[in-house]
Short mmCIF file of C-alpha atoms in Angstrom, two decimals:
data_model
loop_
_atom_site.label_atom_id
_atom_site.label_comp_id
_atom_site.label_asym_id
_atom_site.label_seq_id
_atom_site.Cartn_x
_atom_site.Cartn_y
_atom_site.Cartn_z
CA UNK A 1 3.29 17.04 -14.45
CA UNK A 2 2.81 16.24 -10.78
CA UNK A 3 3.80 18.95 -8.33
CA UNK A 4 4.54 18.67 -4.62
CA UNK A 5 1.61 20.70 -3.28
CA UNK A 6 1.83 20.08 0.45
CA UNK A 7 4.35 18.56 2.87
CA UNK A 8 2.79 17.10 6.00
CA UNK A 9 5.14 17.27 8.98
CA UNK A 10 4.35 15.94 12.42
CA UNK A 11 5.81 12.48 12.92
CA UNK A 12 9.06 12.14 14.85
CA UNK A 13 10.17 8.92 13.15
CA UNK A 14 10.20 7.20 9.75
CA UNK A 15 6.74 6.73 8.27
CA UNK A 16 6.00 3.06 7.59
CA UNK A 17 2.42 3.02 6.32
CA UNK A 18 -0.46 5.23 5.21
CA UNK A 19 -4.08 4.67 4.20
CA UNK A 20 -6.77 6.89 2.66
CA UNK A 21 -10.39 6.34 3.69
CA UNK A 22 -11.87 8.91 1.32
CA UNK A 23 -11.90 11.68 3.93
CA UNK A 24 -8.69 11.44 5.96
CA UNK A 25 -5.19 10.10 5.42
CA UNK A 26 -4.02 7.85 8.27
CA UNK A 27 -0.31 7.29 8.91
CA UNK A 28 1.88 5.21 11.22
CA UNK A 29 5.47 5.90 12.18
CA UNK A 30 8.50 4.69 14.05
CA UNK A 31 7.52 7.21 16.73
CA UNK A 32 4.78 4.67 17.69
CA UNK A 33 1.94 7.04 16.85
CA UNK A 34 -0.91 6.61 14.41
CA UNK A 35 -2.49 9.87 13.35
CA UNK A 36 -4.61 11.25 10.57
CA UNK A 37 -4.45 14.26 8.27
CA UNK A 38 -6.84 16.58 6.52
CA UNK A 39 -5.41 16.79 3.01
CA UNK A 40 -7.50 19.85 2.16
CA UNK A 41 -5.83 21.91 4.87
CA UNK A 42 -2.54 20.00 5.12
CA UNK A 43 -2.99 19.81 8.89
CA UNK A 44 -2.97 16.96 11.36
CA UNK A 45 -6.40 16.15 12.77
CA UNK A 46 -5.83 16.60 16.49
CA UNK A 47 -9.08 14.80 17.32
CA UNK A 48 -7.55 11.41 16.43
CA UNK A 49 -4.19 10.18 17.69
CA UNK A 50 -3.29 6.66 18.84
CA UNK A 51 -0.20 5.99 20.96
CA UNK A 52 1.04 2.42 20.50
CA UNK A 53 3.38 0.34 22.63
CA UNK A 54 5.11 -0.88 19.46
CA UNK A 55 5.42 0.69 16.02
CA UNK A 56 3.09 -0.38 13.20
CA UNK A 57 4.37 -1.40 9.77
CA UNK A 58 0.87 -1.59 8.31
CA UNK A 59 -2.56 -0.05 8.74
CA UNK A 60 -5.77 0.15 6.76
CA UNK A 61 -8.66 2.58 7.21
CA UNK A 62 -12.08 2.15 5.69
CA UNK A 63 -15.74 2.23 6.59
CA UNK A 64 -16.03 3.04 10.29
CA UNK A 65 -12.78 1.43 11.42
CA UNK A 66 -9.02 1.79 11.30
CA UNK A 67 -7.05 -1.47 11.58
CA UNK A 68 -3.45 -1.37 12.84
CA UNK A 69 -0.83 -4.14 12.72
CA UNK A 70 2.07 -3.75 15.14
CA UNK A 71 5.59 -5.14 15.15
CA UNK A 72 4.97 -7.22 18.30
CA UNK A 73 2.08 -9.07 16.65
CA UNK A 74 -0.74 -6.97 18.09
CA UNK A 75 -3.61 -6.39 15.67
CA UNK A 76 -6.18 -3.84 16.74
CA UNK A 77 -9.35 -2.22 15.50
CA UNK A 78 -10.04 1.43 16.32
CA UNK A 79 -13.30 3.27 15.80
CA UNK A 80 -12.11 6.80 14.94
CA UNK A 81 -15.49 8.43 15.59
CA UNK A 82 -15.49 7.34 19.24
CA UNK A 83 -11.69 6.95 19.58
CA UNK A 84 -12.32 3.56 21.18
CA UNK A 85 -10.50 0.27 20.72
CA UNK A 86 -13.13 -2.13 19.35
CA UNK A 87 -10.89 -5.17 19.74
CA UNK A 88 -7.21 -6.04 20.22
CA UNK A 89 -5.54 -9.44 19.74
CA UNK A 90 -2.11 -10.94 19.38
CA UNK A 91 -2.54 -14.13 17.35
CA UNK A 92 1.01 -15.26 16.51
CA UNK A 93 3.49 -12.81 18.06
CA UNK A 94 4.94 -11.79 14.68
CA UNK A 95 5.09 -8.36 13.07
CA UNK A 96 2.23 -7.60 10.69
CA UNK A 97 3.26 -6.46 7.23
CA UNK A 98 -0.02 -6.22 5.31
CA UNK A 99 -3.70 -5.58 5.96
CA UNK A 100 -6.57 -5.54 3.47
CA UNK A 101 -10.24 -4.69 3.96
CA UNK A 102 -12.63 -6.54 1.66
CA UNK A 103 -15.96 -4.72 2.07
CA UNK A 104 -17.77 -6.95 -0.41
CA UNK A 105 -17.25 -10.11 1.64
CA UNK A 106 -16.92 -8.30 4.98
CA UNK A 107 -13.40 -9.62 5.53
CA UNK A 108 -10.30 -8.30 7.18
CA UNK A 109 -7.24 -10.07 5.74
CA UNK A 110 -3.78 -9.73 7.28
CA UNK A 111 -0.33 -11.23 6.71
CA UNK A 112 2.64 -11.33 9.09
CA UNK A 113 6.43 -11.69 8.98
CA UNK A 114 6.38 -15.51 9.13
CA UNK A 115 3.82 -16.12 6.40
CA UNK A 116 0.68 -16.43 8.51
CA UNK A 117 -2.39 -15.35 6.54
CA UNK A 118 -5.52 -14.69 8.60
CA UNK A 119 -9.06 -13.76 7.64
CA UNK A 120 -11.29 -12.17 10.28
CA UNK A 121 -14.70 -10.61 10.66
CA UNK A 122 -13.79 -6.89 10.93
CA UNK A 123 -16.31 -5.99 13.64
CA UNK A 124 -15.61 -8.88 16.02
CA UNK A 125 -12.21 -10.34 15.04
CA UNK A 126 -13.87 -13.74 14.77
CA UNK A 127 -11.45 -15.99 12.90
CA UNK A 128 -12.72 -17.18 9.52
CA UNK A 129 -9.49 -18.68 8.19
CA UNK A 130 -5.83 -19.18 9.05
CA UNK A 131 -3.29 -20.29 6.44
CA UNK A 132 0.26 -20.90 7.75
CA UNK A 133 2.06 -20.37 4.45
CA UNK A 134 5.66 -20.50 5.77
CA UNK A 135 6.53 -17.98 3.06
CA UNK A 136 8.37 -15.30 4.98
CA UNK A 137 6.97 -11.79 5.07
CA UNK A 138 3.60 -11.27 3.42
CA UNK A 139 4.30 -7.88 1.89
CA UNK A 140 0.99 -7.17 0.19
CA UNK A 141 -2.53 -8.47 -0.35
CA UNK A 142 -4.66 -7.72 -3.41
CA UNK A 143 -8.17 -8.87 -4.30
CA UNK A 144 -9.42 -8.73 -7.87
CA UNK A 145 -12.85 -10.18 -8.59
CA UNK A 146 -12.83 -13.60 -6.86
CA UNK A 147 -9.06 -13.90 -6.65
CA UNK A 148 -6.69 -13.01 -3.81
CA UNK A 149 -3.03 -12.39 -4.61
CA UNK A 150 -0.65 -12.89 -1.68
CA UNK A 151 2.82 -11.42 -2.26
CA UNK A 152 5.42 -13.23 -0.16
CA UNK A 153 9.10 -12.85 0.53
CA UNK A 154 10.20 -16.46 -0.05
CA UNK A 155 7.89 -18.19 -2.50
CA UNK A 156 6.68 -15.46 -4.80
CA UNK A 157 3.01 -14.71 -5.30
CA UNK A 158 0.33 -17.19 -4.27
CA UNK A 159 -3.07 -17.01 -5.95
CA UNK A 160 -6.13 -18.11 -3.98
CA UNK A 161 -9.81 -18.45 -4.80
CA UNK A 162 -11.90 -16.18 -2.60
CA UNK A 163 -14.73 -18.71 -2.74
CA UNK A 164 -12.97 -21.63 -1.04
CA UNK A 165 -9.37 -20.43 -0.46
CA UNK A 166 -7.96 -23.18 -2.65
CA UNK A 167 -4.56 -22.29 -4.09
CA UNK A 168 -5.01 -21.69 -7.81
CA UNK A 169 -1.46 -20.84 -8.88
CA UNK A 170 1.89 -19.40 -7.84
CA UNK A 171 4.72 -17.68 -9.64
CA UNK A 172 7.80 -15.54 -8.98
CA UNK A 173 7.74 -12.37 -11.08
CA UNK A 174 10.37 -10.61 -8.94
CA UNK A 175 13.56 -12.03 -7.49
CA UNK A 176 13.56 -12.02 -3.67
CA UNK A 177 9.82 -11.43 -3.52
CA UNK A 178 7.29 -8.82 -4.63
CA UNK A 179 6.38 -5.84 -2.45
CA UNK A 180 3.34 -4.54 -4.32
CA UNK A 181 0.94 -5.89 -6.94
CA UNK A 182 -1.53 -4.16 -9.23
CA UNK A 183 -4.02 -5.82 -11.57
CA UNK A 184 -4.16 -3.84 -14.81
CA UNK A 185 -7.55 -5.01 -16.03
CA UNK A 186 -7.40 -2.84 -19.17
CA UNK A 187 -4.59 -4.97 -20.56
CA UNK A 188 -5.38 -8.14 -18.62
CA UNK A 189 -1.96 -7.96 -17.01
CA UNK A 190 -0.51 -8.09 -13.50
CA UNK A 191 2.18 -5.57 -12.56
CA UNK A 192 4.51 -6.22 -9.62
CA UNK A 193 7.54 -4.52 -8.05
CA UNK A 194 10.05 -5.78 -5.53
CA UNK A 195 13.44 -5.96 -3.88
CA UNK A 196 15.11 -6.62 -7.24
CA UNK A 197 14.28 -2.99 -8.24
CA UNK A 198 12.42 -4.25 -11.33
CA UNK A 199 8.90 -3.84 -12.62
CA UNK A 200 7.58 -7.23 -13.74
CA UNK A 201 4.59 -7.55 -16.05
CA UNK A 202 2.80 -10.91 -16.13
CA UNK A 203 -0.09 -12.15 -18.25
CA UNK A 204 -3.34 -13.72 -17.03
CA UNK A 205 -1.64 -17.14 -17.09
CA UNK A 206 0.86 -15.86 -14.51
CA UNK A 207 3.77 -15.87 -16.92
CA UNK A 208 6.22 -12.98 -16.89
CA UNK A 209 6.20 -11.25 -20.28
CA UNK A 210 8.40 -8.27 -19.45
CA UNK A 211 10.88 -7.24 -16.75
CA UNK A 212 11.95 -3.60 -16.60
CA UNK A 213 14.90 -2.29 -14.56
CA UNK A 214 13.19 0.63 -12.86
CA UNK A 215 15.15 1.83 -9.82
CA UNK A 216 18.54 1.37 -8.17
CA UNK A 217 17.17 -0.14 -4.95
CA UNK A 218 14.07 -1.89 -3.58
CA UNK A 219 10.74 -0.66 -4.95
CA UNK A 220 8.13 -0.33 -2.20
CA UNK A 221 5.24 1.45 -3.88
CA UNK A 222 3.11 1.01 -7.00
CA UNK A 223 -0.12 2.82 -7.94
CA UNK A 224 -1.96 3.77 -11.11
CA UNK A 225 -3.23 7.33 -11.54
CA UNK A 226 -5.36 7.68 -14.66
CA UNK A 227 -3.22 6.26 -17.49
CA UNK A 228 0.09 6.53 -15.66
CA UNK A 229 1.86 4.19 -13.24
CA UNK A 230 3.88 5.49 -10.31
CA UNK A 231 6.67 3.68 -8.46
CA UNK A 232 8.49 4.62 -5.25
CA UNK A 233 11.84 3.28 -4.10
CA UNK A 234 14.42 3.01 -1.37
CA UNK A 235 16.68 4.94 -3.77
CA UNK A 236 14.80 8.11 -2.67
CA UNK A 237 13.03 8.61 -6.00
CA UNK A 238 9.49 8.44 -7.35
CA UNK A 239 8.97 7.74 -11.05
CA UNK A 240 5.93 8.32 -13.24
CA UNK A 241 5.65 5.86 -16.14
CA UNK A 242 3.53 5.91 -19.26
CA UNK A 243 0.81 3.34 -19.90
CA UNK A 244 3.11 0.60 -21.25
CA UNK A 245 6.16 1.32 -19.06
CA UNK A 246 8.23 2.26 -22.12
CA UNK A 247 9.05 5.73 -20.82
CA UNK A 248 9.65 7.56 -17.55
CA UNK A 249 7.57 10.70 -17.92
CA UNK A 250 8.62 12.29 -14.64
CA UNK A 251 11.19 11.69 -11.91
CA UNK A 252 10.72 13.21 -8.46
CA UNK A 253 13.61 13.55 -6.07
CA UNK A 254 14.71 15.84 -3.27
CA UNK A 255 15.85 18.69 -5.52
CA UNK A 256 12.36 19.05 -6.98
CA UNK A 257 10.33 18.70 -3.81
CA UNK A 258 10.66 14.96 -3.15
CA UNK A 259 12.16 12.87 -0.37
CA UNK A 260 15.76 12.77 0.80
CA UNK A 261 15.58 9.26 2.25
CA UNK A 262 13.84 5.99 1.35
CA UNK A 263 10.32 6.39 -0.05
CA UNK A 264 8.42 3.69 1.81
CA UNK A 265 5.11 3.82 -0.05
CA UNK A 266 2.54 5.70 -2.08
CA UNK A 267 -1.23 6.01 -1.75
CA UNK A 268 -3.74 6.71 -4.52
CA UNK A 269 -6.05 9.60 -3.64
CA UNK A 270 -7.87 10.43 -6.89
CA UNK A 271 -7.26 10.67 -10.64
CA UNK A 272 -5.01 13.69 -10.18
CA UNK A 273 -3.51 13.09 -6.75
CA UNK A 274 -1.34 10.70 -4.76
CA UNK A 275 0.62 10.77 -1.49
CA UNK A 276 4.13 9.53 -0.78
CA UNK A 277 5.80 8.89 2.59
CA UNK A 278 9.24 7.87 3.73
CA UNK A 279 12.10 7.57 6.19
CA UNK A 280 12.56 11.37 6.18
CA UNK A 281 9.40 11.63 8.36
CA UNK A 282 7.57 13.45 5.57
CA UNK A 283 4.26 12.88 3.84
CA UNK A 284 4.08 14.66 0.49
CA UNK A 285 0.87 15.40 -1.40
CA UNK A 286 1.46 15.31 -5.17
CA UNK A 287 -1.12 16.80 -7.50
CA UNK A 288 -1.39 17.10 -11.26
CA UNK A 289 -3.41 20.00 -12.57
CA UNK A 290 -6.21 18.66 -14.78
CA UNK A 291 -6.11 19.47 -18.48
CA UNK A 292 -8.35 22.38 -19.46
CA UNK A 293 -10.31 22.01 -22.67
CA UNK A 294 -10.95 25.19 -24.60
CA UNK A 295 -13.81 25.56 -27.04
CA UNK A 296 -14.45 28.37 -29.47
CA UNK A 297 -17.96 29.77 -29.66
#
């Protein structure tokens, strides 16, 4: 069972996004600050704090940079080690909703509230590609092998080739758009969650094979920790599912250490740990004690 091990308090507004770079957890809030946390100590790292003019709905940390997408359309790159702004641009004037770092191809991919998809060189912000998809909010971006999945508000999920950015397919697993997507390579399936409060499971031909009513309100978060899937919702709950989504193995809510307002997302940390964050201004570190194997001599 997962237990709430640490509650990170420090933001003065709802927490909209978080990202783990392998050493620190970065978070952005309605208080217009981006900060980072040491999960080992549960303390805010006072050596890194960014004050923004506008709040950020999305951020992504990795390598030597932290990328932040603000509600006014500003996209900026920070080098945490030097605390310097490497570059700052406002391409379209729309709020950014998703950012993805692709270290293999050295790409920074971002999607905004009006369906603009942009691919940049991370170090320089040189534009590699712009696709005006006219698809509403681009809620999430996922790369698996040579395929990029773009989850949109209005036209479902678009599938692009990473080699030439030709559109390969599209489908609508969730009504009213999908907020998060996970490729379950073990079963050759694609798992999505969305505003319809359902988990949708699709096959490799992008056909929905199962839809599961999972929460009472919008599902914002989806991660896999070992052989379990975890979902987080506006209904203030987090649920832990078994490998085939046939059973809820654990439900976390306020009375057992969870959130008392909307859970806006979850972040995978390791095979025993994840983080949740929400409108209650809290970041919660959840940890499952590893199984201990006993042997008789």
